[in-house]
Coordinates of C-alpha atoms in Angstrom, one line a residue:
M1 CA 123.2 69.8 81.0
P2 CA 123.9 73.4 81.5
A3 CA 121.1 75.7 83.2
P4 CA 119.7 78.1 80.7
P5 CA 120.9 81.6 80.6
T6 CA 119.0 84.0 82.8
R7 CA 117.9 87.2 81.8
P8 CA 118.7 90.2 84.0
D9 CA 115.5 91.6 85.7
P10 CA 114.2 94.5 83.9
P11 CA 114.8 97.9 85.8
T12 CA 112.0 98.9 87.9
R13 CA 110.2 102.3 87.4
G14 CA 111.8 103.8 90.4
T15 CA 115.4 102.7 89.0
G16 CA 114.7 104.1 85.6
L17 CA 113.4 107.3 86.5
R18 CA 116.4 108.0 88.7
H19 CA 118.6 107.1 85.8
R20 CA 116.7 109.3 83.5
L21 CA 117.0 112.3 86.0
T22 CA 120.7 111.5 86.3
E23 CA 121.1 111.9 82.6
L24 CA 119.1 115.1 82.4
R25 CA 121.2 116.8 85.2
G26 CA 124.7 115.4 84.1
A27 CA 125.9 111.9 85.0
D28 CA 128.8 113.1 87.2
L29 CA 127.1 115.9 88.7
P30 CA 125.6 115.5 92.2
A31 CA 121.8 116.3 92.7
R32 CA 120.9 119.2 94.6
P33 CA 118.6 118.0 97.3
L34 CA 115.0 119.4 97.7
D35 CA 114.5 121.6 100.7
A36 CA 111.4 122.9 102.5
R37 CA 111.8 126.0 100.5
A38 CA 111.8 124.4 97.1
L39 CA 108.9 122.5 98.0
A40 CA 107.1 125.4 99.3
A41 CA 108.1 127.2 96.1
L42 CA 106.4 124.2 93.9
A43 CA 103.3 124.4 95.9
A44 CA 103.3 128.2 95.2
N45 CA 103.3 127.7 91.7
P46 CA 102.0 124.1 91.0
G47 CA 101.4 124.6 87.0
C48 CA 105.0 125.1 86.6
R49 CA 106.2 121.9 84.4
R50 CA 109.9 123.2 84.2
R51 CA 110.4 123.8 87.8
A52 CA 108.8 120.4 88.9
L53 CA 111.4 118.6 86.3
L54 CA 114.4 120.6 87.2
D55 CA 113.8 120.0 90.8
G56 CA 113.0 116.5 90.5
A57 CA 116.1 115.9 88.7
G58 CA 118.1 117.9 91.4
V59 CA 119.6 120.7 88.8
D60 CA 121.1 123.6 90.4
K61 CA 119.1 126.2 89.2
T62 CA 121.4 128.8 90.3
A63 CA 124.2 127.7 88.2
L64 CA 121.8 127.1 85.4
A65 CA 120.5 130.6 85.5
Q66 CA 124.1 131.9 85.6
S67 CA 124.9 129.6 82.4
L68 CA 121.8 131.0 80.7
G69 CA 123.1 134.6 80.9
S70 CA 120.1 135.2 83.5
P71 CA 121.8 135.1 87.2
S72 CA 119.5 135.2 89.7
G73 CA 119.1 137.9 92.2
F74 CA 116.8 135.2 94.5
G75 CA 118.4 134.7 98.2
Q76 CA 118.4 136.3 101.6
S77 CA 121.1 139.1 102.2
Q78 CA 123.9 138.4 104.9
F79 CA 122.6 141.0 106.9
A80 CA 119.2 139.5 107.0
F81 CA 120.3 136.1 107.6
M82 CA 122.5 137.4 110.8
R83 CA 119.3 139.1 112.3
G84 CA 117.2 136.3 111.7
N85 CA 120.0 134.2 113.5
A86 CA 119.9 136.5 116.5
F87 CA 116.2 136.8 116.9
E88 CA 115.8 132.8 116.9
A89 CA 118.6 132.7 119.4
R90 CA 116.7 135.2 121.5
V91 CA 113.3 133.1 121.1
K92 CA 115.0 129.9 122.1
A93 CA 116.7 131.2 125.1
D94 CA 116.6 129.7 128.4
G95 CA 115.6 126.1 126.9
G96 CA 112.8 127.7 124.9
A97 CA 110.8 129.1 127.9
E98 CA 109.6 132.1 125.9
L99 CA 108.7 130.1 123.0
L100 CA 106.8 127.2 124.8
R101 CA 104.8 129.9 126.6
L102 CA 103.8 131.4 123.3
T103 CA 102.8 127.8 122.1
H104 CA 100.6 127.3 125.0
Q105 CA 99.0 130.7 124.9
R106 CA 98.1 130.3 121.1
L107 CA 97.3 126.7 120.7
G108 CA 97.1 125.1 124.3
G109 CA 97.5 121.6 124.5
G110 CA 98.0 121.1 128.0
P111 CA 99.0 122.9 131.2
E112 CA 101.1 126.1 131.3
P113 CA 104.9 125.0 130.7
V114 CA 106.8 125.7 133.9
P115 CA 110.4 127.4 133.0
G116 CA 113.2 124.8 133.6
E117 CA 110.8 121.6 133.5
S118 CA 110.5 121.3 129.9
A119 CA 112.7 118.8 127.7
V120 CA 115.1 119.7 125.3
P121 CA 116.5 116.6 124.0
D122 CA 119.8 116.1 122.1
L123 CA 119.1 115.5 118.4
S124 CA 122.9 115.2 117.3
A125 CA 124.0 112.3 115.2
A126 CA 126.0 111.5 112.1
G127 CA 124.6 112.1 109.0
P128 CA 121.0 113.4 107.9
E129 CA 120.0 109.8 108.1
G130 CA 121.2 109.6 111.6
R131 CA 119.6 112.7 112.8
A132 CA 116.4 111.8 111.4
A133 CA 116.4 108.6 113.1
R134 CA 117.1 110.5 116.2
T135 CA 114.5 113.1 115.8
A136 CA 111.9 110.3 115.2
L137 CA 113.2 108.4 118.3
A138 CA 113.1 111.9 120.3
L139 CA 109.3 112.3 118.9
R140 CA 108.4 109.1 120.2
E141 CA 109.5 109.8 123.6
A142 CA 108.3 112.8 124.0
T143 CA 104.6 112.0 123.1
G144 CA 104.5 109.5 125.7
S145 CA 106.1 111.9 128.5
G146 CA 103.2 113.9 129.3
G147 CA 105.1 117.2 129.4
W148 CA 106.2 120.1 127.2
T149 CA 109.2 119.0 124.8
L150 CA 111.1 121.3 122.5
L151 CA 113.0 119.7 119.2
D152 CA 115.6 122.3 118.2
H153 CA 116.1 122.3 114.5
P154 CA 115.0 118.5 114.4
M155 CA 115.6 116.7 110.9
L156 CA 112.7 115.2 109.2
A157 CA 112.8 112.9 106.0
L158 CA 109.9 113.2 103.3
D159 CA 109.7 111.1 100.8
V160 CA 109.8 112.7 97.5
A161 CA 109.4 110.9 94.1
G162 CA 111.1 107.9 95.9
T163 CA 114.0 109.6 97.3
P164 CA 114.3 111.2 100.8
A165 CA 114.5 115.0 101.1
F166 CA 115.8 115.9 104.6
L167 CA 114.2 119.0 106.1
E168 CA 115.3 121.0 109.0
P169 CA 112.6 123.0 110.6
D170 CA 113.3 125.7 113.0
A171 CA 111.4 123.9 115.9
V172 CA 108.9 121.3 116.6
V173 CA 107.1 121.2 119.8
V174 CA 105.4 118.3 121.7
H175 CA 102.4 119.0 123.6
P176 CA 101.5 117.3 127.0
D177 CA 98.4 115.9 125.2
G178 CA 100.8 114.4 122.7
G179 CA 100.2 116.7 119.8
W180 CA 103.0 117.8 117.6
T181 CA 103.3 121.6 116.4
V182 CA 105.7 122.9 113.9
V183 CA 107.1 126.1 114.6
E184 CA 108.3 128.8 112.0
I185 CA 110.6 131.7 113.5
K186 CA 110.7 134.7 111.0
S187 CA 112.4 138.0 111.3
F188 CA 109.8 139.9 109.5
P189 CA 107.8 142.1 112.1
M190 CA 104.2 141.6 113.4
I191 CA 102.6 144.9 113.6
D192 CA 99.3 145.3 115.9
G193 CA 99.0 141.4 115.7
S194 CA 99.3 141.0 111.9
A195 CA 102.2 140.8 109.2
D196 CA 102.6 141.2 105.6
A197 CA 100.2 138.8 104.0
A198 CA 102.7 137.6 101.2
K199 CA 105.3 136.7 103.9
V200 CA 103.1 134.9 105.8
G201 CA 101.7 132.9 103.0
A202 CA 105.4 131.8 102.1
A203 CA 105.9 130.8 105.8
A204 CA 102.6 129.1 105.7
R205 CA 103.5 127.1 102.7
Q206 CA 107.2 126.3 103.9
S207 CA 105.8 125.2 107.3
A208 CA 103.1 122.9 105.4
V209 CA 106.1 120.8 104.0
Y210 CA 107.5 120.3 107.4
A211 CA 104.0 119.3 108.8
L212 CA 103.7 116.9 106.0
A213 CA 107.4 115.2 106.7
L214 CA 105.8 115.0 110.5
E215 CA 102.8 113.1 109.2
Q216 CA 104.9 110.6 107.9
V217 CA 106.7 109.9 111.1
A218 CA 103.5 109.9 113.2
G219 CA 102.1 107.4 110.5
R220 CA 104.8 105.0 111.5
M221 CA 103.6 105.1 115.3
D222 CA 100.8 103.1 116.5
P223 CA 98.6 105.0 117.6
A224 CA 99.5 107.9 115.6
P225 CA 100.0 111.3 117.2
Q226 CA 98.1 114.5 116.0
V227 CA 100.3 116.6 114.0
R228 CA 98.4 120.0 114.2
H229 CA 97.3 121.7 111.1
H230 CA 98.0 125.1 112.8
V231 CA 101.5 125.8 112.9
L232 CA 103.1 128.8 115.3
L233 CA 104.5 131.7 113.5
V234 CA 106.9 133.5 115.7
C235 CA 107.8 137.2 114.5
P236 CA 109.2 140.5 116.2
K237 CA 106.7 142.3 117.9
D238 CA 106.1 145.8 116.3
F239 CA 109.2 147.7 115.9
S240 CA 111.1 145.8 118.7
N241 CA 113.0 142.5 119.0
L242 CA 110.8 140.9 121.5
P243 CA 108.9 137.7 120.0
T244 CA 105.0 137.7 119.4
A245 CA 103.0 134.7 117.7
C246 CA 100.3 133.8 115.8
A247 CA 98.5 130.2 114.8
V248 CA 98.4 129.8 111.2
D249 CA 95.9 127.3 109.6
V250 CA 97.8 125.3 106.9
R251 CA 95.4 122.8 105.7
K252 CA 95.2 124.2 102.3
Q253 CA 99.0 124.7 101.9
L254 CA 99.0 120.9 103.0
S255 CA 96.3 119.8 100.3
V256 CA 98.3 121.8 97.7
T257 CA 101.8 120.4 98.7
R258 CA 100.4 116.9 98.6
R259 CA 99.1 117.4 94.9
Q260 CA 102.7 118.6 94.0
L261 CA 104.7 115.8 95.6
D262 CA 102.3 113.4 93.5
R263 CA 103.1 115.4 90.3
L264 CA 106.5 115.2 91.3
A265 CA 106.2 111.4 91.2
R266 CA 105.2 111.9 87.4
V267 CA 108.3 114.0 86.4
E268 CA 108.9 110.7 84.3
D269 CA 105.8 111.7 81.9
I270 CA 107.4 115.2 81.5
A271 CA 110.7 114.0 80.9
A272 CA 109.5 111.5 78.2
E273 CA 108.2 114.5 76.2
L274 CA 111.6 115.9 75.8
P275 CA 113.5 115.7 72.4
E276 CA 116.3 113.0 72.6
G277 CA 119.8 114.1 74.0
T278 CA 118.1 116.9 76.2
T279 CA 120.4 117.8 79.0
F280 CA 120.6 120.4 81.7
D281 CA 124.1 120.1 82.4
V282 CA 125.2 123.6 83.4
R283 CA 128.6 123.1 81.7
R284 CA 126.9 122.9 78.3
P285 CA 127.0 126.0 76.0
A286 CA 124.4 128.5 76.6
D287 CA 122.4 128.0 73.3
E288 CA 122.1 124.2 74.1
L289 CA 120.8 124.9 77.4
T290 CA 118.5 127.7 76.5
A291 CA 117.0 125.1 73.9
A292 CA 116.7 122.5 76.5
V293 CA 115.0 124.9 79.1
E294 CA 112.5 126.0 76.6
A295 CA 111.6 122.4 75.7
V296 CA 110.0 122.2 79.2
P297 CA 106.8 124.5 79.6
A298 CA 107.0 127.1 82.3
T299 CA 104.2 129.2 84.1
Y300 CA 105.9 132.5 84.8
A301 CA 104.2 135.0 87.4
P302 CA 105.8 138.0 89.2
E303 CA 105.5 136.1 92.4
C304 CA 108.4 133.8 91.0
L305 CA 111.0 136.6 91.5
A306 CA 110.8 135.9 95.1
A307 CA 110.9 131.8 94.8
C308 CA 112.8 130.8 92.0
E309 CA 116.3 131.2 90.6
L310 CA 115.1 131.1 87.0
A311 CA 112.6 133.8 87.5
F312 CA 114.7 136.7 85.4
H313 CA 115.2 133.9 82.5
C314 CA 111.3 133.1 82.4
R315 CA 110.1 136.6 82.9
D316 CA 112.4 137.7 79.9
R317 CA 110.8 134.8 77.5
A318 CA 107.3 135.7 78.7
R319 CA 107.8 139.4 78.1
D320 CA 109.0 138.5 74.6
E321 CA 106.1 136.2 73.8
G322 CA 103.6 138.6 75.3
E323 CA 102.2 136.4 77.8
V324 CA 99.7 137.9 80.2
T325 CA 101.0 135.9 82.9
S326 CA 103.8 138.5 83.2
L327 CA 101.3 140.8 84.4
G328 CA 100.4 138.9 87.3
R329 CA 98.0 136.0 88.2
A330 CA 95.0 138.0 89.0
I331 CA 95.0 139.9 85.7
R332 CA 95.5 136.4 83.8
G333 CA 92.4 135.1 85.7
E334 CA 90.4 137.9 84.5
L335 CA 91.3 137.8 80.9
G336 CA 89.9 133.9 80.4
G337 CA 91.2 132.5 77.0
L338 CA 93.3 135.5 76.1
T339 CA 96.6 134.6 76.6
T340 CA 98.8 137.2 74.9
I341 CA 98.9 140.7 75.2
G342 CA 98.4 141.1 71.4
E343 CA 95.2 139.2 71.7
V344 CA 94.1 141.5 74.7
L345 CA 94.6 144.7 72.5
A346 CA 93.0 143.3 69.6
A347 CA 89.8 142.2 71.5
A348 CA 89.8 145.7 73.3
A349 CA 90.2 147.5 69.7
G350 CA 87.4 145.3 68.3
T351 CA 89.2 143.5 65.8
A352 CA 89.3 140.3 67.2
G353 CA 87.5 138.2 69.8
D354 CA 84.3 137.0 70.7
P355 CA 81.8 139.7 71.7
A356 CA 79.9 137.2 73.7
D357 CA 83.3 136.6 75.9
P358 CA 82.8 138.5 79.1
A359 CA 86.5 139.4 79.1
V360 CA 86.1 140.7 75.5
A361 CA 82.8 142.6 76.5
A362 CA 84.8 144.2 79.3
L363 CA 87.9 145.1 77.3
R364 CA 85.8 147.0 74.9
R365 CA 83.9 148.9 77.3
A366 CA 87.1 149.8 79.0
A367 CA 88.5 151.0 75.6
G368 CA 85.4 152.9 75.0
L369 CA 85.4 154.8 78.0
R370 CA 89.2 155.6 77.6
R371 CA 88.2 157.1 74.1
E372 CA 85.4 159.1 75.7
A373 CA 87.7 160.5 78.4
L374 CA 90.4 161.5 76.1
S375 CA 88.0 163.0 73.7
A376 CA 86.3 165.0 76.4
A377 CA 90.0 166.2 77.5
A378 CA 90.8 167.3 74.1
G379 CA 87.5 169.2 73.6
S380 CA 88.2 171.1 76.7
G381 CA 91.7 171.9 76.0
G382 CA 93.0 170.0 79.1
A383 CA 96.2 168.6 78.8
A384 CA 96.9 164.9 79.8
C385 CA 99.8 164.1 82.1

């Protein structure tokens, strides 16, 4: 008697999600891998469902912006790139002696490093998977060595929605006490011991992604070494090319990044809300791509201009719809339930809005003060500039 036919196993959730994201991206287009900058940008704007879906699907947002007719101005100039590489080479010269000295000075973790006695293991291997495995082995060996070890451009693997994202920090230092520190080297200056707050914040978010990947490596060791929550930010001192450093606490950024990764794991729910046949294939006509992009809600803010390839497109749409987010998150937060510029102007004029709303009351008070000032200027014969 022949055996009854067997039914194929239903696809797992992970398999179904990858298939759906491949359809959204374009079946024959390679996925653009997530890197630390992309994950840090997600952490900087956690409410943007559009970026979460596009990054989760591996869509090339630079090509998408070009196809939409809003080419991106996001990116680093060639001059800045070369200057950054030259500064990083200086910081790591002589086996990283100066870098390790700064690490000990700012974070401690053992006796002062002796130049020439610190380890700098070779991390070369075939492919990102091989390099990530070689890095994990080097970290394990360095943790038990009891000395200073500098890992120059290690490769770390971070699980993102069931797929490994390969990340390459500038450096990781293993202290004699077994602790691990992420090192981020930037070419913007640190003047009188402080640097531009926005740039430091961006560096902290990027470093938090590396620290999270390190935590996954440490979690596979017994006992698990400590991944320090203070990263070392190295910058040029004042207006020179000499390196200086500060310790940056990234615990807040780590928490936000963890939440964003959990949210990326739910991009299937975002994709399920899209109309049938939606695709972000950059080869499709501009009007079709525009409809597809607009089907996913975005949360635009001026900060997106420095972090997202679709920022120009989203800014134009936000302005067309009068969204107050186009004026900045701080203003958006002050306006409460007033979400458009039209609503704000109507509330200020007294033709709409709840007078008991503190935001409405503040707007009407400001409008009254403006009228008084203009009346006083007109009465005195003064001319407004």
